[in-house]
Coordinates of C-alpha atoms in Angstrom, one line a residue:
M1 CA 9.9 -30.9 44.7
A2 CA 8.1 -29.5 42.2
A3 CA 9.0 -33.0 40.7
A4 CA 6.7 -34.9 43.0
P5 CA 3.7 -33.5 42.8
R6 CA 3.8 -33.7 39.2
W7 CA 3.8 -36.5 39.3
H8 CA 1.4 -37.5 42.3
A9 CA -1.3 -35.6 40.2
G10 CA 0.0 -37.8 37.4
A11 CA -0.7 -40.5 39.1
G12 CA -4.1 -40.0 40.7
R13 CA -6.2 -39.0 37.4
L14 CA -4.5 -42.4 36.3
A15 CA -5.1 -44.5 38.4
A16 CA -8.9 -42.7 38.7
G17 CA -9.9 -42.7 34.0
G18 CA -8.5 -46.6 34.7
A19 CA -10.6 -47.9 37.3
L20 CA -13.4 -45.3 35.5
L21 CA -12.6 -47.6 32.5
A22 CA -12.7 -50.0 33.8
A23 CA -16.5 -50.3 35.7
V24 CA -18.2 -49.1 32.1
A25 CA -16.0 -52.2 30.5
F26 CA -18.4 -54.3 33.5
L27 CA -21.5 -52.3 33.5
P28 CA -23.0 -55.9 31.0
W29 CA -22.2 -57.9 33.1
L30 CA -22.3 -55.9 36.4
S31 CA -25.7 -54.9 35.4
G32 CA -27.1 -58.5 36.0
T33 CA -28.7 -58.2 33.0
D34 CA -28.2 -60.9 29.5
P35 CA -25.8 -57.9 26.9
A36 CA -27.0 -59.7 24.2
R37 CA -31.0 -58.7 24.5
T38 CA -30.3 -55.6 25.4
V39 CA -28.4 -54.6 22.4
L40 CA -30.7 -56.7 21.0
A41 CA -33.4 -54.7 22.7
A42 CA -31.7 -51.4 21.4
R43 CA -30.9 -52.3 17.3
S44 CA -35.2 -53.5 16.7
A45 CA -37.3 -53.2 20.2
D46 CA -40.7 -54.2 19.0
Q47 CA -39.7 -57.7 18.1
A48 CA -39.1 -60.4 20.9
P49 CA -36.1 -62.2 21.2
T50 CA -35.8 -65.9 20.5
P51 CA -32.2 -67.8 22.2
G52 CA -31.5 -68.0 18.1
Q53 CA -31.1 -64.4 17.6
L54 CA -29.2 -63.4 20.9
A55 CA -27.0 -66.2 20.1
A56 CA -26.1 -64.9 17.3
V57 CA -25.2 -61.5 18.6
R58 CA -23.0 -63.0 21.5
A59 CA -21.3 -64.2 18.5
E60 CA -21.4 -61.3 16.5
L61 CA -19.8 -59.1 19.8
N62 CA -18.1 -61.8 21.3
L63 CA -19.3 -61.5 23.9
D64 CA -18.7 -64.2 26.3
Q65 CA -14.9 -63.0 26.0
G66 CA -15.1 -61.5 28.9
P67 CA -14.8 -57.3 29.3
L68 CA -11.6 -58.1 30.0
T69 CA -10.7 -58.6 26.2
H70 CA -13.5 -55.6 24.8
L71 CA -11.6 -52.9 27.1
G72 CA -8.2 -54.2 25.9
H73 CA -9.0 -54.3 22.5
W74 CA -10.3 -51.4 21.9
L75 CA -7.4 -50.0 24.2
G76 CA -5.2 -51.3 20.9
G77 CA -7.2 -49.7 18.3
L78 CA -7.8 -46.0 20.3
P79 CA -3.3 -45.6 19.3
R80 CA -4.8 -46.6 15.1
G81 CA -7.4 -43.8 15.5
D82 CA -10.1 -46.5 15.4
A83 CA -12.2 -46.1 18.5
G84 CA -14.2 -49.0 17.3
T85 CA -17.1 -49.7 16.6
S86 CA -21.6 -49.4 17.5
W87 CA -22.8 -52.4 19.3
V88 CA -26.1 -51.5 18.1
S89 CA -25.7 -49.2 14.6
G90 CA -23.0 -50.7 13.2
A91 CA -21.5 -47.8 12.4
P92 CA -17.5 -46.2 13.1
V93 CA -17.5 -44.8 16.6
L94 CA -15.5 -42.3 17.0
P95 CA -16.9 -39.8 13.8
Q96 CA -19.9 -39.3 15.9
V97 CA -18.8 -39.0 19.5
V98 CA -16.3 -36.3 17.8
T99 CA -19.6 -34.6 16.5
A100 CA -21.0 -34.5 19.8
L101 CA -18.6 -33.9 22.0
G102 CA -18.3 -30.5 19.2
V103 CA -22.3 -29.7 19.9
S104 CA -21.5 -30.1 23.8
L105 CA -18.2 -28.2 23.7
T106 CA -20.4 -25.3 22.1
L107 CA -23.3 -25.0 23.8
M108 CA -20.2 -25.0 27.1
L109 CA -18.9 -21.9 26.1
A110 CA -22.3 -20.5 24.9
T111 CA -23.0 -21.1 29.2
L112 CA -20.0 -19.7 29.9
V113 CA -21.1 -16.9 29.1
V114 CA -24.8 -17.3 30.1
T115 CA -23.2 -18.3 33.9
I116 CA -20.1 -14.7 33.7
A117 CA -23.2 -12.5 33.0
V118 CA -24.8 -14.0 35.6
A119 CA -22.7 -14.7 38.2
A120 CA -21.7 -10.8 37.4
L121 CA -24.4 -9.8 37.8
V122 CA -25.8 -11.7 41.4
S123 CA -21.5 -9.9 42.6
T124 CA -21.9 -6.9 41.5
R125 CA -24.7 -5.8 44.1
T126 CA -21.8 -6.7 47.0
L127 CA -18.6 -5.0 44.7
Y128 CA -19.9 -2.2 44.8
R129 CA -20.2 -1.1 47.7
G130 CA -17.8 -2.9 48.4
S131 CA -15.1 -1.0 47.4
R132 CA -17.2 1.4 48.7
R133 CA -16.8 0.8 52.6
L134 CA -20.7 0.5 52.2
P135 CA -23.0 -1.8 54.3
H136 CA -23.3 -5.2 51.8
D137 CA -24.3 -8.5 52.7
G138 CA -23.9 -10.8 50.7
G139 CA -26.2 -10.8 47.7
G140 CA -26.9 -15.2 49.2
T141 CA -31.9 -14.2 48.4
V142 CA -30.6 -14.1 45.1
A143 CA -28.1 -16.5 44.8
A144 CA -30.2 -19.6 45.9
S145 CA -33.3 -18.6 44.4
L146 CA -31.7 -18.6 41.1
A147 CA -29.4 -21.2 41.8
A148 CA -32.5 -23.5 43.1
L149 CA -34.7 -23.6 39.5
P150 CA -33.9 -27.3 37.8
K151 CA -32.8 -27.0 34.9
F152 CA -34.7 -29.5 32.5
L153 CA -37.6 -26.8 34.3
L154 CA -36.0 -24.3 33.5
A155 CA -35.3 -25.4 29.8
S156 CA -39.1 -26.3 29.1
L157 CA -40.4 -23.0 30.0
L158 CA -38.4 -20.9 27.9
A159 CA -39.0 -23.8 24.9
T160 CA -42.9 -23.0 25.9
V161 CA -42.5 -18.8 26.3
F162 CA -39.8 -17.7 24.2
G163 CA -39.3 -21.2 21.5
V164 CA -42.9 -22.0 21.0
W165 CA -45.3 -19.0 22.6
L166 CA -43.3 -16.1 20.8
G167 CA -41.0 -17.2 17.9
W168 CA -37.6 -16.0 18.5
F169 CA -35.6 -18.3 18.9
P170 CA -35.8 -21.4 17.4
P171 CA -37.8 -24.3 20.5
G172 CA -35.2 -27.5 19.6
G173 CA -33.0 -29.4 17.4
W174 CA -29.7 -27.6 16.1
T175 CA -29.9 -25.7 13.8
G176 CA -27.1 -22.8 14.6
P177 CA -26.3 -19.7 16.7
A178 CA -29.9 -19.1 16.9
A179 CA -30.0 -22.4 18.4
M180 CA -28.2 -22.4 21.1
V181 CA -29.7 -19.7 23.3
L182 CA -32.3 -21.1 25.4
P183 CA -29.7 -24.1 26.4
A184 CA -27.5 -21.9 27.9
L185 CA -29.7 -20.4 29.8
A186 CA -31.0 -23.0 31.0
L187 CA -27.9 -24.3 32.0
G188 CA -26.6 -20.5 32.4
V189 CA -28.8 -19.4 35.2
P190 CA -28.9 -21.9 38.1
S191 CA -24.2 -22.3 36.9
G192 CA -24.4 -18.4 37.7
A193 CA -25.5 -17.7 40.8
V194 CA -24.0 -20.5 41.9
I195 CA -21.1 -19.3 41.3
G196 CA -22.4 -15.8 41.7
G197 CA -23.2 -16.6 45.6
L198 CA -20.1 -17.8 45.6
L199 CA -17.8 -15.3 44.5
A200 CA -20.1 -12.6 46.9
H201 CA -19.9 -14.5 49.5
A202 CA -15.6 -15.2 49.0
L203 CA -15.5 -10.5 48.6
P204 CA -15.2 -9.3 51.6
A205 CA -12.4 -11.3 53.6
T206 CA -10.7 -9.3 50.1
F207 CA -12.7 -5.7 50.9
G208 CA -10.5 -5.6 55.4
E209 CA -7.6 -6.6 53.6
P210 CA -5.2 -3.8 54.6
W211 CA -3.2 -3.2 51.6
L212 CA -7.6 -2.2 50.7
R213 CA -7.5 -0.1 53.5
T214 CA -4.1 2.1 52.9
W215 CA -5.1 2.8 48.8
H216 CA -8.5 3.5 50.4
A217 CA -6.5 6.5 52.7
A218 CA -4.1 7.0 49.4
G219 CA -7.3 8.1 47.7
F220 CA -7.8 5.7 45.2
R221 CA -11.4 5.9 43.5
P222 CA -13.2 3.1 44.3
G223 CA -13.1 2.2 40.6
R224 CA -9.4 1.7 40.7
L225 CA -10.3 -0.7 42.8
V226 CA -12.6 -3.2 41.4
R227 CA -10.1 -5.2 39.6
P228 CA -7.7 -5.7 41.8
I229 CA -11.1 -6.4 45.0
L230 CA -11.9 -9.0 42.5
R231 CA -8.3 -10.5 41.6
G232 CA -8.1 -11.5 45.5
A233 CA -11.9 -13.5 45.1
L234 CA -11.5 -15.0 42.3
A235 CA -8.4 -17.2 43.7
G236 CA -11.1 -19.7 45.3
V237 CA -14.0 -19.0 43.2
V238 CA -11.9 -19.7 39.8
P239 CA -12.0 -24.3 40.1
Q240 CA -15.8 -23.7 40.8
L241 CA -16.2 -23.8 36.9
V242 CA -14.8 -27.0 36.2
P243 CA -17.4 -28.7 37.7
S244 CA -20.3 -26.3 37.4
V245 CA -19.9 -25.5 33.3
V246 CA -16.9 -27.5 31.4
G247 CA -18.8 -30.4 34.1
L248 CA -22.0 -30.1 31.8
V249 CA -20.4 -31.4 28.9
G250 CA -21.3 -33.7 29.7
G251 CA -23.9 -33.9 32.4
A252 CA -26.2 -31.4 30.2
V253 CA -29.0 -35.1 29.6
A254 CA -32.2 -33.3 30.7
V255 CA -31.8 -29.7 28.7
E256 CA -30.0 -31.5 25.6
K257 CA -33.2 -33.8 26.2
V258 CA -35.3 -30.9 26.2
F259 CA -34.3 -29.2 22.5
N260 CA -33.3 -32.3 20.7
I261 CA -29.1 -31.6 20.9
P262 CA -27.0 -34.6 20.0
G263 CA -24.9 -33.3 22.6
L264 CA -21.7 -35.9 24.1
G265 CA -23.8 -36.7 27.1
R266 CA -27.4 -37.9 25.9
L267 CA -25.2 -40.2 23.4
A268 CA -22.8 -41.2 26.2
L269 CA -26.5 -41.9 27.7
D270 CA -28.5 -43.5 24.5
A271 CA -25.3 -45.3 24.8
A272 CA -25.0 -47.1 29.0
L273 CA -29.3 -47.8 28.6
A274 CA -28.7 -49.8 25.4
Q275 CA -25.1 -51.2 26.9
D276 CA -23.2 -50.7 23.6
L277 CA -20.0 -50.3 24.9
P278 CA -17.3 -48.8 22.5
P279 CA -19.1 -45.1 22.0
L280 CA -20.0 -45.3 25.8
Q281 CA -16.2 -45.7 26.2
T282 CA -15.3 -43.9 23.2
A283 CA -17.3 -40.8 25.3
T284 CA -16.2 -41.5 29.1
L285 CA -12.5 -41.1 27.9
L286 CA -13.0 -38.1 26.0
L287 CA -14.8 -36.2 29.5
A288 CA -12.1 -37.1 31.6
L289 CA -9.4 -35.0 29.4
L290 CA -11.9 -32.3 29.4
G291 CA -11.2 -32.7 33.1
I292 CA -8.2 -33.0 33.0
G293 CA -7.9 -29.7 30.6
A294 CA -9.9 -27.7 31.9
G295 CA -8.7 -28.4 35.5
L296 CA -4.7 -27.5 34.2
L297 CA -6.4 -23.5 32.9
V298 CA -7.9 -23.5 35.8
R299 CA -5.2 -24.6 38.6
A300 CA -3.0 -22.1 36.1
A301 CA -5.5 -19.0 36.1
C302 CA -5.8 -19.1 40.1
R303 CA -1.5 -19.3 40.7
R304 CA -1.5 -16.6 38.2
L305 CA -4.4 -14.7 39.7
A306 CA -3.1 -15.0 42.8
G307 CA 0.5 -13.5 42.1
P308 CA 4.3 -14.1 43.3
A309 CA 3.4 -13.9 46.5
L310 CA 1.4 -17.7 46.2
R311 CA 5.1 -19.6 46.1
D312 CA 7.1 -16.8 48.0
G313 CA 4.0 -17.6 51.1
G314 CA 3.3 -13.5 51.1
L315 CA -0.3 -13.7 51.1
A316 CA -1.9 -11.3 53.4
A317 CA -4.2 -12.9 56.0
A318 CA -8.2 -12.2 55.3
P319 CA -9.6 -10.3 58.2
P320 CA -13.4 -11.8 59.5
P321 CA -16.0 -10.7 57.7
A322 CA -17.5 -7.9 58.7
R323 CA -21.4 -9.2 60.0
R324 CA -23.8 -7.7 57.5
R325 CA -26.7 -7.8 58.6
S326 CA -29.5 -10.6 59.6
P327 CA -31.0 -13.0 57.6
G328 CA -33.3 -13.8 59.6
R329 CA -36.4 -13.1 58.2
V330 CA -35.7 -13.9 55.0
A331 CA -35.0 -17.8 56.7
G332 CA -37.4 -17.6 59.3
G333 CA -40.6 -16.4 57.1
C334 CA -39.3 -19.8 54.0
A335 CA -39.0 -21.4 57.1
L336 CA -42.6 -20.8 57.9
V337 CA -44.2 -21.6 54.9
L338 CA -42.4 -25.3 54.7
L339 CA -44.0 -25.9 57.9
A340 CA -47.3 -24.6 57.4
V341 CA -47.1 -26.6 53.6
G342 CA -44.8 -29.7 55.7
I343 CA -48.4 -29.5 58.7
A344 CA -51.5 -28.7 56.0
G345 CA -50.1 -31.6 53.2
L346 CA -49.2 -34.1 56.1
L347 CA -53.3 -33.4 57.3
R348 CA -54.5 -34.9 53.6
D349 CA -53.7 -38.8 51.4
P350 CA -50.7 -37.8 49.1
S351 CA -51.8 -41.1 47.1
S352 CA -55.4 -40.8 46.6
V353 CA -56.0 -41.3 43.2
D354 CA -59.5 -39.3 41.6
T355 CA -59.0 -39.7 37.4
A356 CA -62.6 -37.0 37.5
A357 CA -60.3 -34.6 38.9
R358 CA -57.6 -34.4 37.2
L359 CA -54.9 -31.5 37.0
L360 CA -57.6 -29.2 38.9
P361 CA -56.4 -25.5 39.4
P362 CA -55.4 -24.6 42.9
S363 CA -59.5 -24.3 45.2
A364 CA -60.3 -24.7 48.8
A365 CA -60.6 -28.4 48.9
H366 CA -57.0 -29.0 46.1
P367 CA -54.3 -25.9 47.6
L368 CA -52.5 -26.1 45.2
G369 CA -54.0 -27.9 42.8
T370 CA -53.9 -32.4 42.2
D371 CA -51.6 -33.4 39.3
A372 CA -51.9 -35.6 36.7
L373 CA -53.4 -38.3 37.9
G374 CA -55.7 -36.5 41.0
R375 CA -54.2 -36.5 43.4
D376 CA -53.9 -33.2 45.6
M377 CA -50.3 -32.0 45.3
L378 CA -51.1 -29.8 48.9
A379 CA -50.7 -33.8 50.3
R380 CA -48.0 -34.6 47.9
L381 CA -45.8 -31.9 48.3
G382 CA -46.2 -32.3 52.3
H383 CA -45.5 -35.5 52.7
G384 CA -42.9 -35.4 50.2
A385 CA -40.8 -32.9 53.1
L386 CA -39.2 -34.1 55.0
R387 CA -38.2 -37.5 52.9
T388 CA -36.7 -34.3 49.9
T389 CA -34.7 -32.7 53.3
A390 CA -33.3 -36.4 54.9
V391 CA -31.8 -37.6 51.9
A392 CA -30.6 -34.4 50.1
L393 CA -28.9 -33.4 53.3
A394 CA -27.2 -36.7 54.5
V395 CA -25.8 -37.3 50.9
T396 CA -24.3 -33.0 51.1
A397 CA -23.0 -33.4 53.7
A398 CA -21.0 -36.5 53.0
A399 CA -20.3 -35.4 49.7
V400 CA -18.9 -32.1 51.7
V401 CA -17.1 -34.6 54.3
I402 CA -15.6 -36.2 51.2
G403 CA -14.9 -33.0 49.2
V404 CA -12.7 -31.9 51.9
L405 CA -10.9 -34.9 52.3
L406 CA -10.0 -35.6 49.1
G407 CA -9.5 -31.9 48.7
M408 CA -6.9 -32.0 51.2
A409 CA -6.0 -34.8 49.6
G410 CA -2.9 -32.6 47.6
P411 CA -2.1 -33.0 43.3
A412 CA -2.9 -37.0 44.0
G413 CA -6.6 -35.4 45.1
A414 CA -6.8 -33.1 42.3
G415 CA -6.4 -35.8 39.9
L416 CA -9.6 -37.7 41.0
T417 CA -11.1 -34.2 40.7
E418 CA -10.2 -33.3 38.1
V419 CA -12.0 -37.0 36.0
L420 CA -14.5 -37.7 37.8
S421 CA -15.8 -33.8 37.3
T422 CA -17.8 -34.1 34.6
L423 CA -18.6 -38.0 34.5
P424 CA -22.6 -36.6 34.1
A425 CA -24.4 -38.1 37.3
V426 CA -27.1 -40.6 34.9
L427 CA -23.6 -42.5 34.3
A428 CA -23.1 -43.1 38.4
G429 CA -26.5 -44.2 39.1
L430 CA -26.5 -46.9 36.0
L431 CA -23.1 -48.0 37.7
T432 CA -24.1 -48.1 41.3
T433 CA -27.3 -49.0 40.8
A434 CA -26.9 -51.8 38.4
V435 CA -24.5 -53.3 42.0
T436 CA -26.7 -52.2 44.6
G437 CA -30.5 -52.5 42.2
P438 CA -32.1 -49.1 41.8
S439 CA -33.4 -47.6 45.5
V440 CA -33.0 -43.8 46.7
W441 CA -30.1 -44.8 48.8
G442 CA -28.0 -46.7 45.4
A443 CA -28.7 -43.3 43.8
A444 CA -27.3 -41.8 46.6
C445 CA -23.9 -43.9 46.4
A446 CA -24.6 -42.8 42.6
V447 CA -24.2 -38.6 43.6
C448 CA -22.9 -39.0 46.2
L449 CA -19.8 -40.4 44.3
V450 CA -19.5 -37.7 41.3
G451 CA -20.9 -35.3 44.2
W452 CA -18.5 -33.9 45.7
T453 CA -15.8 -32.9 43.0
P454 CA -17.5 -28.7 43.6
Y455 CA -15.7 -28.8 47.1
A456 CA -12.9 -30.7 46.7
A457 CA -11.6 -28.6 44.2
Q458 CA -12.9 -25.0 46.3
T459 CA -11.0 -27.1 49.2
A460 CA -7.7 -27.4 47.4
A461 CA -7.2 -23.8 46.3
L462 CA -8.9 -22.6 49.2
L463 CA -6.3 -24.4 51.2
E464 CA -3.2 -23.6 49.0
R465 CA -4.2 -19.9 49.2
E466 CA -3.9 -20.4 52.8
R467 CA -0.6 -21.9 53.0
A468 CA 0.8 -18.7 51.0
T469 CA -0.8 -16.3 53.4
N470 CA 2.0 -14.1 56.5
Y471 CA -0.1 -15.7 59.8
V472 CA 0.6 -19.8 58.0
Q473 CA 3.9 -18.9 57.6
A474 CA 4.5 -17.4 60.5
S475 CA 2.9 -20.2 62.8
I476 CA 4.7 -22.7 60.8
S477 CA 8.3 -19.9 62.0
F478 CA 6.6 -21.2 66.2
G479 CA 7.0 -24.5 65.8
A480 CA 2.9 -25.6 64.6
G481 CA 2.6 -29.0 63.2
P482 CA 0.4 -30.3 60.6
L483 CA -2.6 -30.9 62.7
H484 CA -1.9 -28.2 64.7
L485 CA -1.9 -25.5 61.1
V486 CA -5.1 -27.8 60.5
R487 CA -7.2 -27.6 63.0
H488 CA -6.2 -24.0 64.1
H489 CA -5.4 -22.6 60.7
L490 CA -7.0 -24.3 57.6
L491 CA -9.4 -25.8 58.2
P492 CA -11.7 -22.9 60.3
A493 CA -10.5 -21.3 57.6
V494 CA -11.7 -23.9 54.7
L495 CA -14.7 -25.1 56.5
P496 CA -17.5 -21.7 55.8
A497 CA -17.2 -21.4 52.1
V498 CA -17.9 -25.1 52.0
V499 CA -20.5 -25.2 53.9
R500 CA -21.8 -22.0 51.8
N501 CA -20.9 -23.9 48.4
A502 CA -23.0 -26.9 49.7
A503 CA -25.9 -24.8 50.3
L504 CA -26.3 -23.3 47.4
R505 CA -25.6 -26.5 45.3
L506 CA -28.5 -28.3 47.8
P507 CA -31.4 -27.7 44.9
T508 CA -29.1 -29.5 42.8
T509 CA -28.4 -32.6 44.8
I510 CA -32.3 -32.9 45.1
L511 CA -33.3 -32.5 41.4
V512 CA -29.8 -34.6 40.6
L513 CA -30.9 -37.5 43.0
A514 CA -35.0 -36.5 41.2
S515 CA -33.4 -37.6 36.9
L516 CA -32.0 -40.5 38.6
G517 CA -35.5 -41.8 39.8
F518 CA -37.5 -40.1 37.0
L519 CA -35.1 -43.9 34.4
G520 CA -35.8 -46.2 37.3
L521 CA -32.8 -45.6 39.0
G522 CA -33.5 -44.6 42.5
E523 CA -36.9 -43.6 44.2
Q524 CA -40.1 -45.4 42.6
P525 CA -43.4 -44.7 41.9
P526 CA -45.7 -43.2 43.9
T527 CA -42.8 -41.4 46.5
P528 CA -43.8 -38.3 46.5
E529 CA -40.6 -36.7 47.1
W530 CA -40.5 -33.5 45.6
G531 CA -37.3 -33.7 42.5
R532 CA -39.4 -37.0 40.8
L533 CA -42.9 -34.4 41.5
L534 CA -40.5 -32.5 39.2
A535 CA -40.6 -34.7 36.3
E536 CA -43.3 -36.1 36.9
N537 CA -45.2 -33.5 36.0
Q538 CA -43.0 -31.6 33.3
P539 CA -45.6 -31.9 30.2
Y540 CA -48.1 -30.3 32.2
L541 CA -45.4 -27.2 32.7
E542 CA -48.2 -25.5 29.7
L543 CA -51.6 -27.1 30.7
A544 CA -51.5 -27.3 34.5
P545 CA -48.8 -25.2 35.2
W546 CA -49.3 -25.1 39.0
T547 CA -47.8 -28.7 39.5
T548 CA -45.2 -27.7 39.1
L549 CA -45.0 -24.4 40.7
A550 CA -45.1 -26.2 43.9
P551 CA -42.8 -28.1 44.1
A552 CA -40.8 -25.4 42.2
G553 CA -41.8 -23.0 44.7
A554 CA -41.1 -25.2 47.4
L555 CA -37.7 -25.7 46.5
V556 CA -36.8 -22.2 46.1
L557 CA -37.9 -22.0 49.9
L558 CA -35.5 -24.7 50.4
S559 CA -32.1 -23.6 48.6
V560 CA -32.7 -20.0 50.6
L561 CA -33.2 -21.1 53.2
A562 CA -30.4 -23.6 53.6
A563 CA -28.0 -20.9 52.6
A564 CA -29.1 -17.9 55.4
V565 CA -28.9 -21.7 57.5
P566 CA -24.4 -20.5 56.9
R567 CA -24.3 -17.7 57.9
L568 CA -26.0 -17.5 60.9
T569 CA -24.1 -20.7 62.6
T570 CA -20.7 -19.9 61.1
S571 CA -17.7 -17.6 62.8
R572 CA -13.7 -17.8 61.9
K573 CA -12.9 -18.0 64.5
R574 CA -9.0 -18.6 63.5
V575 CA -5.4 -17.7 65.9
R576 CA -3.4 -15.1 63.8
A577 CA 0.0 -14.0 64.1
H578 CA 1.2 -11.1 62.6

């Protein structure tokens, strides 16, 4: 029986990896542009290509042979350690890709340290109070606020303050350990907030388990209970490290650009934009292998955390979490502020350009100041509110549905998740818009293509643990079928945690959509979308901080509101057999 799941997982990894590499191989031909023209532009951007030059490039690269021939030739060279040569520079691909991978792995490890530290800070209060049987609120507001910090904006702020003004760390480049500090903080603080928020949300269920009440009655000190409590709660949270931290190897493109870091994500993006297939295919393959390796390690860690009870079906059924203090005041305050900004902004013209009023600070005439073209920031923020939230919510809902379905698909779905968890959203955007063209819904499809992986990993981990609980085993012994188990036991146990995860990741979805639009793959200017406002005004962070603080503040308020809604509306109703 054990061989079949391993076979299914291997088939899922092979199918996903093969489809991904084939899609990358077809990218120049799917885009509708002449690959020779793109490659020649990357070689000499200042020259207008002539028909003779284009013909020479086609002959040099054998472009007339088509994508399948190129893919087969590239795959045939891999066993010999030959990943081909760059179409743009003519240099061997493997050395530069391995060097970029080393840089990204080093940055990932530094980010992991920051992520764990921030996650510990976010969840410590819940763990401390819960281990002492004191009321606790889960720290949702703090986690949502930190998770909403835009990574590229945080990177620019850290580089300006600690790199330029104070001179404590290098503001850019990759020169040594000191150069890792600022980018690791920019990447690790939001990721740590997501992990910490999920952990703080998972801890209350562990606090109510029967063994903990027994240990309290036996007189164990609270400090002695911390380790087993964490062990029980971490099993459902650890899988998020793959999409949240390991995925940054390929997905930290914006931060790599801010700090001028020669990482793998930046190399893959540059190769994709230049349609330089050999380095792009090699980088994609390494990212897929990294995701598979990380997924296997995380799966082994989860089994280790759960212990023999996972195998034997002896896990205790966690009671519903105790009702926490209502977050209604915080959520209501955020909703009122966002509503007021939206109404006030809708009464103004978001497209009116006044070059004489460029980058004005907040005033009575312009309560949130103006941008680099003299447009009113309040107007642009208000007009972008509905569109930003509607698209982000639609993408998040679709990603949750896809993630839950694939998370329930078993080992085959796990293999697919591992392969796609490290795929940069920008690369997915390039692949998608090559077919659909640049549009907001093309960008939305691109985000859905990779955005479901956190929810699939979480669903698979929670389902595995839930199936091993004694009440599910008892239901099976009473004759409950698969549909009954899914409807009455498994989904009610999994969905609240997944919805909470989606709420914490809502700002990330907005920012990924914005990054695609900024690259010309999604929402087009002058649409006043919040993420685009952040991306457009990032260069003016030091000169006119209000241009970025206004949309960043709105994003924080939206994330706090989104994180509070699941706690107000969801409840766990499960039939337990004892």
